Amino acid sequence: LINGVESYGRTRMVDCHSEQTATVKGVPKDTSLSETVRKDKYKGIHPVTLHEKDGKRLVISTFTCDILVTSCVRLDPEGKSAVSVGGDTHIFIISEKDSSKIRIFFDSERVKLCKEMKKSLCRVTRNMGVECLRQIRTKFDRFNTYDLSRCSGPMTNSILYQPYTIFTIANSGGGRGRAFGAGFLFNKIGQAVIINKEKAKLARSVIRVSLEQCTSNQDFRTSLEAIQALFSDSVDEITVIGNAELNKH
């Protein structure tokens, strides 16, 4: 039972975090891309587990996007039920051999809701928050990094039941410490891009709040101080999109 997913564009021009094809010592790297000659259960839809360095990625692949499973529950009749939270899914492995045997079922209410959303995309975007941003680690200066393509199923509508991301981690814990300071920074950056798009800016005041949470000389404090140095005496805001120096830190 899939409760949370993140969608990634198929090509780099559409999504800078798209799955990249490559070869390692002349051997093609495993890819989720559906083959044109393979007979999938559903044409152009290929569910498979990718074995990456940082874990097992359960992906539902199409010719236009990859759908990464980030939250799921396994319900086995023998009592072997298990829960997986995050992008590393160990409880349900799909091999290339078994991929064509997998059947996919959709929640009818969610399908209905998606059809309604398509009628008013601008209104939907304005109502979405940082919980719809994907858990990413790089390229914070690219606009499509902030695509609102993370969603949850009916059992995990509440943010309390969704995996934390760098944009939502500030909502956890007691609101103190370096984890909160880092989460606060990314939360404010995410909000700025959602609201102002390519014109999003980061305020000096946000850095001050984050610095207050880093009481010792920690690695994260060093990064915050480097970001603070990007502000001049007469400038209290810096751009987010296209700012390679900000992204570097």
PDB file of C-alpha atoms in Angstrom:
ATOM      1  CA  LEU A   1       0.000   0.000   0.000  1.00  0.00           C
ATOM      2  CA  ILE A   2       1.753   3.151  -1.231  1.00  0.00           C
ATOM      3  CA  ASN A   3       1.198   6.203   0.970  1.00  0.00           C
ATOM      4  CA  GLY A   4       3.711   8.719  -0.367  1.00  0.00           C
ATOM      5  CA  VAL A   5       5.521   9.429  -3.631  1.00  0.00           C
ATOM      6  CA  GLU A   6       7.811  11.953  -5.288  1.00  0.00           C
ATOM      7  CA  SER A   7       7.708  12.533  -9.032  1.00  0.00           C
ATOM      8  CA  TYR A   8      10.838  13.262 -11.084  1.00  0.00           C
ATOM      9  CA  GLY A   9      10.919  14.354 -14.719  1.00  0.00           C
ATOM     10  CA  ARG A  10      12.456  11.983 -17.216  1.00  0.00           C
ATOM     11  CA  THR A  11      14.902  14.414 -18.862  1.00  0.00           C
ATOM     12  CA  ARG A  12      17.413  16.906 -17.470  1.00  0.00           C
ATOM     13  CA  MET A  13      15.845  19.824 -19.350  1.00  0.00           C
ATOM     14  CA  VAL A  14      12.574  19.174 -17.518  1.00  0.00           C
ATOM     15  CA  ASP A  15      14.012  18.264 -14.109  1.00  0.00           C
ATOM     16  CA  CYS A  16      17.612  18.797 -12.981  1.00  0.00           C
ATOM     17  CA  HIS A  17      17.133  15.864 -10.570  1.00  0.00           C
ATOM     18  CA  SER A  18      16.049  13.422 -13.275  1.00  0.00           C
ATOM     19  CA  GLU A  19      17.426   9.891 -13.304  1.00  0.00           C
ATOM     20  CA  GLN A  20      20.617   9.845 -15.357  1.00  0.00           C
ATOM     21  CA  THR A  21      21.661   6.944 -17.554  1.00  0.00           C
ATOM     22  CA  ALA A  22      25.344   6.030 -17.568  1.00  0.00           C
ATOM     23  CA  THR A  23      27.826   3.201 -17.976  1.00  0.00           C
ATOM     24  CA  VAL A  24      30.253   1.850 -15.377  1.00  0.00           C
ATOM     25  CA  LYS A  25      33.337   0.208 -16.925  1.00  0.00           C
ATOM     26  CA  GLY A  26      31.422  -0.210 -20.152  1.00  0.00           C
ATOM     27  CA  VAL A  27      28.404  -1.816 -18.469  1.00  0.00           C
ATOM     28  CA  PRO A  28      25.118   0.147 -18.622  1.00  0.00           C
ATOM     29  CA  LYS A  29      23.915   1.252 -15.198  1.00  0.00           C
ATOM     30  CA  ASP A  30      20.559  -0.077 -14.012  1.00  0.00           C
ATOM     31  CA  THR A  31      17.732   2.189 -15.084  1.00  0.00           C
ATOM     32  CA  SER A  32      14.022   2.371 -14.379  1.00  0.00           C
ATOM     33  CA  LEU A  33      13.233   3.353 -17.962  1.00  0.00           C
ATOM     34  CA  SER A  34      10.755   1.054 -19.631  1.00  0.00           C
ATOM     35  CA  GLU A  35      12.136  -0.709 -22.701  1.00  0.00           C
ATOM     36  CA  THR A  36      10.245  -0.446 -25.967  1.00  0.00           C
ATOM     37  CA  VAL A  37      10.693  -4.164 -26.691  1.00  0.00           C
ATOM     38  CA  ARG A  38       9.671  -5.412 -23.263  1.00  0.00           C
ATOM     39  CA  LYS A  39       6.108  -6.475 -22.574  1.00  0.00           C
ATOM     40  CA  ASP A  40       5.175  -4.656 -19.386  1.00  0.00           C
ATOM     41  CA  LYS A  41       1.887  -5.331 -17.623  1.00  0.00           C
ATOM     42  CA  TYR A  42       0.829  -1.801 -18.574  1.00  0.00           C
ATOM     43  CA  LYS A  43       2.333  -0.262 -21.705  1.00  0.00           C
ATOM     44  CA  GLY A  44       5.076   2.211 -20.834  1.00  0.00           C
ATOM     45  CA  ILE A  45       4.759   1.651 -17.056  1.00  0.00           C
ATOM     46  CA  HIS A  46       7.606  -0.176 -15.364  1.00  0.00           C
ATOM     47  CA  PRO A  47       7.697  -0.756 -11.556  1.00  0.00           C
ATOM     48  CA  VAL A  48      11.131  -1.864 -10.366  1.00  0.00           C
ATOM     49  CA  THR A  49      13.605  -1.655  -7.479  1.00  0.00           C
ATOM     50  CA  LEU A  50      16.852   0.164  -8.261  1.00  0.00           C
ATOM     51  CA  HIS A  51      19.831  -0.807  -6.109  1.00  0.00           C
ATOM     52  CA  GLU A  52      21.692   2.452  -5.509  1.00  0.00           C
ATOM     53  CA  LYS A  53      24.691   3.226  -3.283  1.00  0.00           C
ATOM     54  CA  ASP A  54      22.477   4.905  -0.699  1.00  0.00           C
ATOM     55  CA  GLY A  55      19.687   2.337  -0.671  1.00  0.00           C
ATOM     56  CA  LYS A  56      16.975   0.510  -2.558  1.00  0.00           C
ATOM     57  CA  ARG A  57      14.715   2.771  -4.604  1.00  0.00           C
ATOM     58  CA  LEU A  58      11.216   1.486  -5.351  1.00  0.00           C
ATOM     59  CA  VAL A  59      10.232   3.300  -8.543  1.00  0.00           C
ATOM     60  CA  ILE A  60       7.235   3.290 -10.863  1.00  0.00           C
ATOM     61  CA  SER A  61       8.691   4.436 -14.151  1.00  0.00           C
ATOM     62  CA  THR A  62       7.040   5.849 -17.270  1.00  0.00           C
ATOM     63  CA  PHE A  63       8.444   7.396 -20.436  1.00  0.00           C
ATOM     64  CA  THR A  64       7.798  10.884 -19.032  1.00  0.00           C
ATOM     65  CA  CYS A  65       8.641  10.563 -15.329  1.00  0.00           C
ATOM     66  CA  ASP A  66       9.841   8.435 -12.426  1.00  0.00           C
ATOM     67  CA  ILE A  67       7.612   8.057  -9.376  1.00  0.00           C
ATOM     68  CA  LEU A  68       9.721   7.340  -6.301  1.00  0.00           C
ATOM     69  CA  VAL A  69       7.926   5.613  -3.428  1.00  0.00           C
ATOM     70  CA  THR A  70       8.729   7.376  -0.137  1.00  0.00           C
ATOM     71  CA  SER A  71       6.182   5.780   2.200  1.00  0.00           C
ATOM     72  CA  CYS A  72       4.490   2.389   2.035  1.00  0.00           C
ATOM     73  CA  VAL A  73       3.013  -0.418   4.104  1.00  0.00           C
ATOM     74  CA  ARG A  74       3.236  -4.103   3.303  1.00  0.00           C
ATOM     75  CA  LEU A  75       0.128  -6.069   4.291  1.00  0.00           C
ATOM     76  CA  ASP A  76       0.841  -9.792   4.171  1.00  0.00           C
ATOM     77  CA  PRO A  77      -1.741 -12.416   5.208  1.00  0.00           C
ATOM     78  CA  GLU A  78       0.950 -14.406   7.049  1.00  0.00           C
ATOM     79  CA  GLY A  79       1.472 -11.573   9.500  1.00  0.00           C
ATOM     80  CA  LYS A  80       4.686 -10.256   7.912  1.00  0.00           C
ATOM     81  CA  SER A  81       3.353  -6.740   7.605  1.00  0.00           C
ATOM     82  CA  ALA A  82       5.958  -3.968   7.640  1.00  0.00           C
ATOM     83  CA  VAL A  83       6.233  -0.208   7.244  1.00  0.00           C
ATOM     84  CA  SER A  84       8.765   1.750   5.191  1.00  0.00           C
ATOM     85  CA  VAL A  85       9.295   5.511   5.484  1.00  0.00           C
ATOM     86  CA  GLY A  86      11.720   7.387   3.245  1.00  0.00           C
ATOM     87  CA  GLY A  87      13.206   6.733  -0.178  1.00  0.00           C
ATOM     88  CA  ASP A  88      15.022   3.541   0.885  1.00  0.00           C
ATOM     89  CA  THR A  89      12.450   0.721   0.568  1.00  0.00           C
ATOM     90  CA  HIS A  90      13.530  -2.727   1.798  1.00  0.00           C
ATOM     91  CA  ILE A  91      10.140  -4.265   2.544  1.00  0.00           C
ATOM     92  CA  PHE A  92       9.037  -4.754  -1.064  1.00  0.00           C
ATOM     93  CA  ILE A  93      11.631  -5.564  -3.736  1.00  0.00           C
ATOM     94  CA  ILE A  94      10.653  -5.783  -7.407  1.00  0.00           C
ATOM     95  CA  SER A  95      13.190  -7.440  -9.701  1.00  0.00           C
ATOM     96  CA  GLU A  96      13.325  -6.963 -13.469  1.00  0.00           C
ATOM     97  CA  LYS A  97      12.065 -10.520 -13.805  1.00  0.00           C
ATOM     98  CA  ASP A  98       8.986  -9.894 -11.654  1.00  0.00           C
ATOM     99  CA  SER A  99       8.223  -6.384 -12.893  1.00  0.00           C
ATOM    100  CA  SER A 100       5.806  -7.488 -15.616  1.00  0.00           C
ATOM    101  CA  LYS A 101       3.759  -9.454 -13.051  1.00  0.00           C
ATOM    102  CA  ILE A 102       3.020  -6.443 -10.838  1.00  0.00           C
ATOM    103  CA  ARG A 103      -0.510  -5.055 -10.868  1.00  0.00           C
ATOM    104  CA  ILE A 104      -1.199  -1.442  -9.860  1.00  0.00           C
ATOM    105  CA  PHE A 105      -4.448  -0.195  -8.330  1.00  0.00           C
ATOM    106  CA  PHE A 106      -5.449   3.462  -7.910  1.00  0.00           C
ATOM    107  CA  ASP A 107      -7.576   5.048  -5.207  1.00  0.00           C
ATOM    108  CA  SER A 108     -10.698   6.168  -7.089  1.00  0.00           C
ATOM    109  CA  GLU A 109     -11.203   9.221  -4.868  1.00  0.00           C
ATOM    110  CA  ARG A 110      -7.660  10.403  -5.584  1.00  0.00           C
ATOM    111  CA  VAL A 111      -8.152   9.959  -9.315  1.00  0.00           C
ATOM    112  CA  LYS A 112     -11.288  12.088  -9.086  1.00  0.00           C
ATOM    113  CA  LEU A 113      -9.410  14.744  -7.105  1.00  0.00           C
ATOM    114  CA  CYS A 114      -6.602  14.867  -9.680  1.00  0.00           C
ATOM    115  CA  LYS A 115      -9.099  15.495 -12.457  1.00  0.00           C
ATOM    116  CA  GLU A 116     -10.537  18.387 -10.470  1.00  0.00           C
ATOM    117  CA  MET A 117      -7.064  19.803  -9.811  1.00  0.00           C
ATOM    118  CA  LYS A 118      -6.283  19.913 -13.526  1.00  0.00           C
ATOM    119  CA  LYS A 119      -9.112  22.397 -14.030  1.00  0.00           C
ATOM    120  CA  SER A 120      -7.491  25.049 -11.826  1.00  0.00           C
ATOM    121  CA  LEU A 121      -3.739  24.550 -11.608  1.00  0.00           C
ATOM    122  CA  CYS A 122      -2.967  28.134 -10.549  1.00  0.00           C
ATOM    123  CA  ARG A 123      -5.276  27.925  -7.534  1.00  0.00           C
ATOM    124  CA  VAL A 124      -3.875  24.543  -6.570  1.00  0.00           C
ATOM    125  CA  THR A 125      -0.282  25.812  -6.687  1.00  0.00           C
ATOM    126  CA  ARG A 126      -1.043  28.770  -4.425  1.00  0.00           C
ATOM    127  CA  ASN A 127      -2.588  26.463  -1.835  1.00  0.00           C
ATOM    128  CA  MET A 128       0.340  24.053  -1.760  1.00  0.00           C
ATOM    129  CA  GLY A 129       2.990  24.293   0.950  1.00  0.00           C
ATOM    130  CA  VAL A 130       6.550  23.154   1.484  1.00  0.00           C
ATOM    131  CA  GLU A 131       5.291  19.655   2.328  1.00  0.00           C
ATOM    132  CA  CYS A 132       4.856  19.213  -1.441  1.00  0.00           C
ATOM    133  CA  LEU A 133       8.567  19.839  -2.116  1.00  0.00           C
ATOM    134  CA  ARG A 134      10.735  16.793  -2.686  1.00  0.00           C
ATOM    135  CA  GLN A 135      13.531  15.561  -0.415  1.00  0.00           C
ATOM    136  CA  ILE A 136      16.567  16.670  -2.427  1.00  0.00           C
ATOM    137  CA  ARG A 137      20.182  17.437  -1.502  1.00  0.00           C
ATOM    138  CA  THR A 138      21.608  19.506  -4.352  1.00  0.00           C
ATOM    139  CA  LYS A 139      20.934  22.192  -6.971  1.00  0.00           C
ATOM    140  CA  PHE A 140      19.039  24.599  -4.740  1.00  0.00           C
ATOM    141  CA  ASP A 141      19.737  27.371  -7.244  1.00  0.00           C
ATOM    142  CA  ARG A 142      17.637  25.675  -9.948  1.00  0.00           C
ATOM    143  CA  PHE A 143      13.974  26.568 -10.237  1.00  0.00           C
ATOM    144  CA  ASN A 144      12.713  23.073 -11.097  1.00  0.00           C
ATOM    145  CA  THR A 145      14.293  21.774  -7.888  1.00  0.00           C
ATOM    146  CA  TYR A 146      11.224  23.267  -6.218  1.00  0.00           C
ATOM    147  CA  ASP A 147       8.613  21.445  -8.311  1.00  0.00           C
ATOM    148  CA  LEU A 148       5.551  20.691  -6.198  1.00  0.00           C
ATOM    149  CA  SER A 149       5.561  16.992  -7.012  1.00  0.00           C
ATOM    150  CA  ARG A 150       5.469  15.252  -3.642  1.00  0.00           C
ATOM    151  CA  CYS A 151       2.122  13.905  -2.470  1.00  0.00           C
ATOM    152  CA  SER A 152       0.564  11.516   0.016  1.00  0.00           C
ATOM    153  CA  GLY A 153      -2.326   9.087   0.007  1.00  0.00           C
ATOM    154  CA  PRO A 154      -5.549   9.315   2.037  1.00  0.00           C
ATOM    155  CA  MET A 155      -4.035   7.464   5.016  1.00  0.00           C
ATOM    156  CA  THR A 156      -1.205  10.002   5.339  1.00  0.00           C
ATOM    157  CA  ASN A 157      -2.919  13.301   4.558  1.00  0.00           C
ATOM    158  CA  SER A 158      -1.683  14.773   7.827  1.00  0.00           C
ATOM    159  CA  ILE A 159       1.903  16.025   7.841  1.00  0.00           C
ATOM    160  CA  LEU A 160       2.314  14.063  11.098  1.00  0.00           C
ATOM    161  CA  TYR A 161       2.289  10.831   9.075  1.00  0.00           C
ATOM    162  CA  GLN A 162       4.564  11.967   6.249  1.00  0.00           C
ATOM    163  CA  PRO A 163       8.355  11.508   6.022  1.00  0.00           C
ATOM    164  CA  TYR A 164      10.238  14.651   6.993  1.00  0.00           C
ATOM    165  CA  THR A 165      12.223  16.511   4.345  1.00  0.00           C
ATOM    166  CA  ILE A 166      14.755  19.302   4.682  1.00  0.00           C
ATOM    167  CA  PHE A 167      11.853  21.675   4.051  1.00  0.00           C
ATOM    168  CA  THR A 168       9.629  20.294   6.846  1.00  0.00           C
ATOM    169  CA  ILE A 169      12.086  19.068   9.510  1.00  0.00           C
ATOM    170  CA  ALA A 170      11.705  22.384  11.372  1.00  0.00           C
ATOM    171  CA  ASN A 171       8.194  21.231  12.328  1.00  0.00           C
ATOM    172  CA  SER A 172       9.635  18.391  14.425  1.00  0.00           C
ATOM    173  CA  GLY A 173      11.274  18.391  17.827  1.00  0.00           C
ATOM    174  CA  GLY A 174      11.304  21.289  20.264  1.00  0.00           C
ATOM    175  CA  GLY A 175      12.136  24.089  17.846  1.00  0.00           C
ATOM    176  CA  ARG A 176      15.737  24.394  18.998  1.00  0.00           C
ATOM    177  CA  GLY A 177      19.202  23.281  17.960  1.00  0.00           C
ATOM    178  CA  ARG A 178      21.112  23.096  14.693  1.00  0.00           C
ATOM    179  CA  ALA A 179      18.607  20.700  13.077  1.00  0.00           C
ATOM    180  CA  PHE A 180      15.887  23.293  13.628  1.00  0.00           C
ATOM    181  CA  GLY A 181      18.215  26.045  12.402  1.00  0.00           C
ATOM    182  CA  ALA A 182      18.908  24.179   9.153  1.00  0.00           C
ATOM    183  CA  GLY A 183      15.254  23.250   8.710  1.00  0.00           C
ATOM    184  CA  PHE A 184      14.167  26.836   9.334  1.00  0.00           C
ATOM    185  CA  LEU A 185      16.485  28.066   6.576  1.00  0.00           C
ATOM    186  CA  PHE A 186      15.288  25.542   3.985  1.00  0.00           C
ATOM    187  CA  ASN A 187      11.654  26.072   4.989  1.00  0.00           C
ATOM    188  CA  LYS A 188      11.958  29.804   4.340  1.00  0.00           C
ATOM    189  CA  ILE A 189      13.749  29.245   1.033  1.00  0.00           C
ATOM    190  CA  GLY A 190      11.060  26.785  -0.087  1.00  0.00           C
ATOM    191  CA  GLN A 191       8.264  29.166   0.876  1.00  0.00           C
ATOM    192  CA  ALA A 192       9.951  32.033  -0.967  1.00  0.00           C
ATOM    193  CA  VAL A 193      10.246  30.048  -4.211  1.00  0.00           C
ATOM    194  CA  ILE A 194       6.663  28.759  -4.031  1.00  0.00           C
ATOM    195  CA  ILE A 195       5.315  32.295  -3.575  1.00  0.00           C
ATOM    196  CA  ASN A 196       7.689  34.368  -5.714  1.00  0.00           C
ATOM    197  CA  LYS A 197       8.991  31.728  -8.151  1.00  0.00           C
ATOM    198  CA  GLU A 198      12.162  32.825 -10.024  1.00  0.00           C
ATOM    199  CA  LYS A 199      12.169  36.123  -8.124  1.00  0.00           C
ATOM    200  CA  ALA A 200      12.455  34.420  -4.722  1.00  0.00           C
ATOM    201  CA  LYS A 201      14.823  36.025  -2.229  1.00  0.00           C
ATOM    202  CA  LEU A 202      16.436  35.000   1.046  1.00  0.00           C
ATOM    203  CA  ALA A 203      16.373  37.568   3.857  1.00  0.00           C
ATOM    204  CA  ARG A 204      19.323  38.258   6.144  1.00  0.00           C
ATOM    205  CA  SER A 205      16.951  37.906   9.115  1.00  0.00           C
ATOM    206  CA  VAL A 206      16.454  34.216   8.275  1.00  0.00           C
ATOM    207  CA  ILE A 207      20.190  33.590   8.564  1.00  0.00           C
ATOM    208  CA  ARG A 208      20.260  35.365  11.920  1.00  0.00           C
ATOM    209  CA  VAL A 209      17.551  33.086  13.307  1.00  0.00           C
ATOM    210  CA  SER A 210      19.375  29.987  12.061  1.00  0.00           C
ATOM    211  CA  LEU A 211      22.683  31.190  13.510  1.00  0.00           C
ATOM    212  CA  GLU A 212      21.066  31.657  16.914  1.00  0.00           C
ATOM    213  CA  GLN A 213      20.372  27.909  16.960  1.00  0.00           C
ATOM    214  CA  CYS A 214      24.045  27.028  16.418  1.00  0.00           C
ATOM    215  CA  THR A 215      25.659  27.874  19.732  1.00  0.00           C
ATOM    216  CA  SER A 216      28.966  26.082  19.110  1.00  0.00           C
ATOM    217  CA  ASN A 217      31.448  26.152  16.239  1.00  0.00           C
ATOM    218  CA  GLN A 218      29.751  23.389  14.241  1.00  0.00           C
ATOM    219  CA  ASP A 219      30.088  22.627  10.530  1.00  0.00           C
ATOM    220  CA  PHE A 220      26.630  24.007   9.832  1.00  0.00           C
ATOM    221  CA  ARG A 221      27.477  27.269  11.571  1.00  0.00           C
ATOM    222  CA  THR A 222      30.447  27.677   9.228  1.00  0.00           C
ATOM    223  CA  SER A 223      28.110  27.360   6.238  1.00  0.00           C
ATOM    224  CA  LEU A 224      25.672  29.862   7.729  1.00  0.00           C
ATOM    225  CA  GLU A 225      28.442  32.374   8.316  1.00  0.00           C
ATOM    226  CA  ALA A 226      29.560  31.952   4.698  1.00  0.00           C
ATOM    227  CA  ILE A 227      25.988  32.642   3.542  1.00  0.00           C
ATOM    228  CA  GLN A 228      25.754  35.656   5.826  1.00  0.00           C
ATOM    229  CA  ALA A 229      28.885  37.044   4.155  1.00  0.00           C
ATOM    230  CA  LEU A 230      26.993  37.134   0.828  1.00  0.00           C
ATOM    231  CA  PHE A 231      24.917  40.048   2.155  1.00  0.00           C
ATOM    232  CA  SER A 232      26.427  43.529   1.847  1.00  0.00           C
ATOM    233  CA  ASP A 233      25.860  46.343   4.339  1.00  0.00           C
ATOM    234  CA  SER A 234      23.167  47.856   2.136  1.00  0.00           C
ATOM    235  CA  VAL A 235      21.525  44.606   0.974  1.00  0.00           C
ATOM    236  CA  ASP A 236      19.223  42.625   3.270  1.00  0.00           C
ATOM    237  CA  GLU A 237      17.987  40.145   0.632  1.00  0.00           C
ATOM    238  CA  ILE A 238      19.734  37.964  -1.943  1.00  0.00           C
ATOM    239  CA  THR A 239      18.271  35.971  -4.821  1.00  0.00           C
ATOM    240  CA  VAL A 240      17.799  32.210  -4.546  1.00  0.00           C
ATOM    241  CA  ILE A 241      17.342  31.026  -8.137  1.00  0.00           C
ATOM    242  CA  GLY A 242      20.542  31.280 -10.161  1.00  0.00           C
ATOM    243  CA  ASN A 243      22.648  32.077  -7.092  1.00  0.00           C
ATOM    244  CA  ALA A 244      25.528  29.609  -7.414  1.00  0.00           C
ATOM    245  CA  GLU A 245      27.375  31.064  -4.413  1.00  0.00           C
ATOM    246  CA  LEU A 246      24.389  30.521  -2.129  1.00  0.00           C
ATOM    247  CA  ASN A 247      23.938  26.992  -3.459  1.00  0.00           C
ATOM    248  CA  LYS A 248      27.618  26.196  -2.837  1.00  0.00           C
ATOM    249  CA  HIS A 249      27.187  26.617   0.905  1.00  0.00           C
TER     250      HIS A 249
END
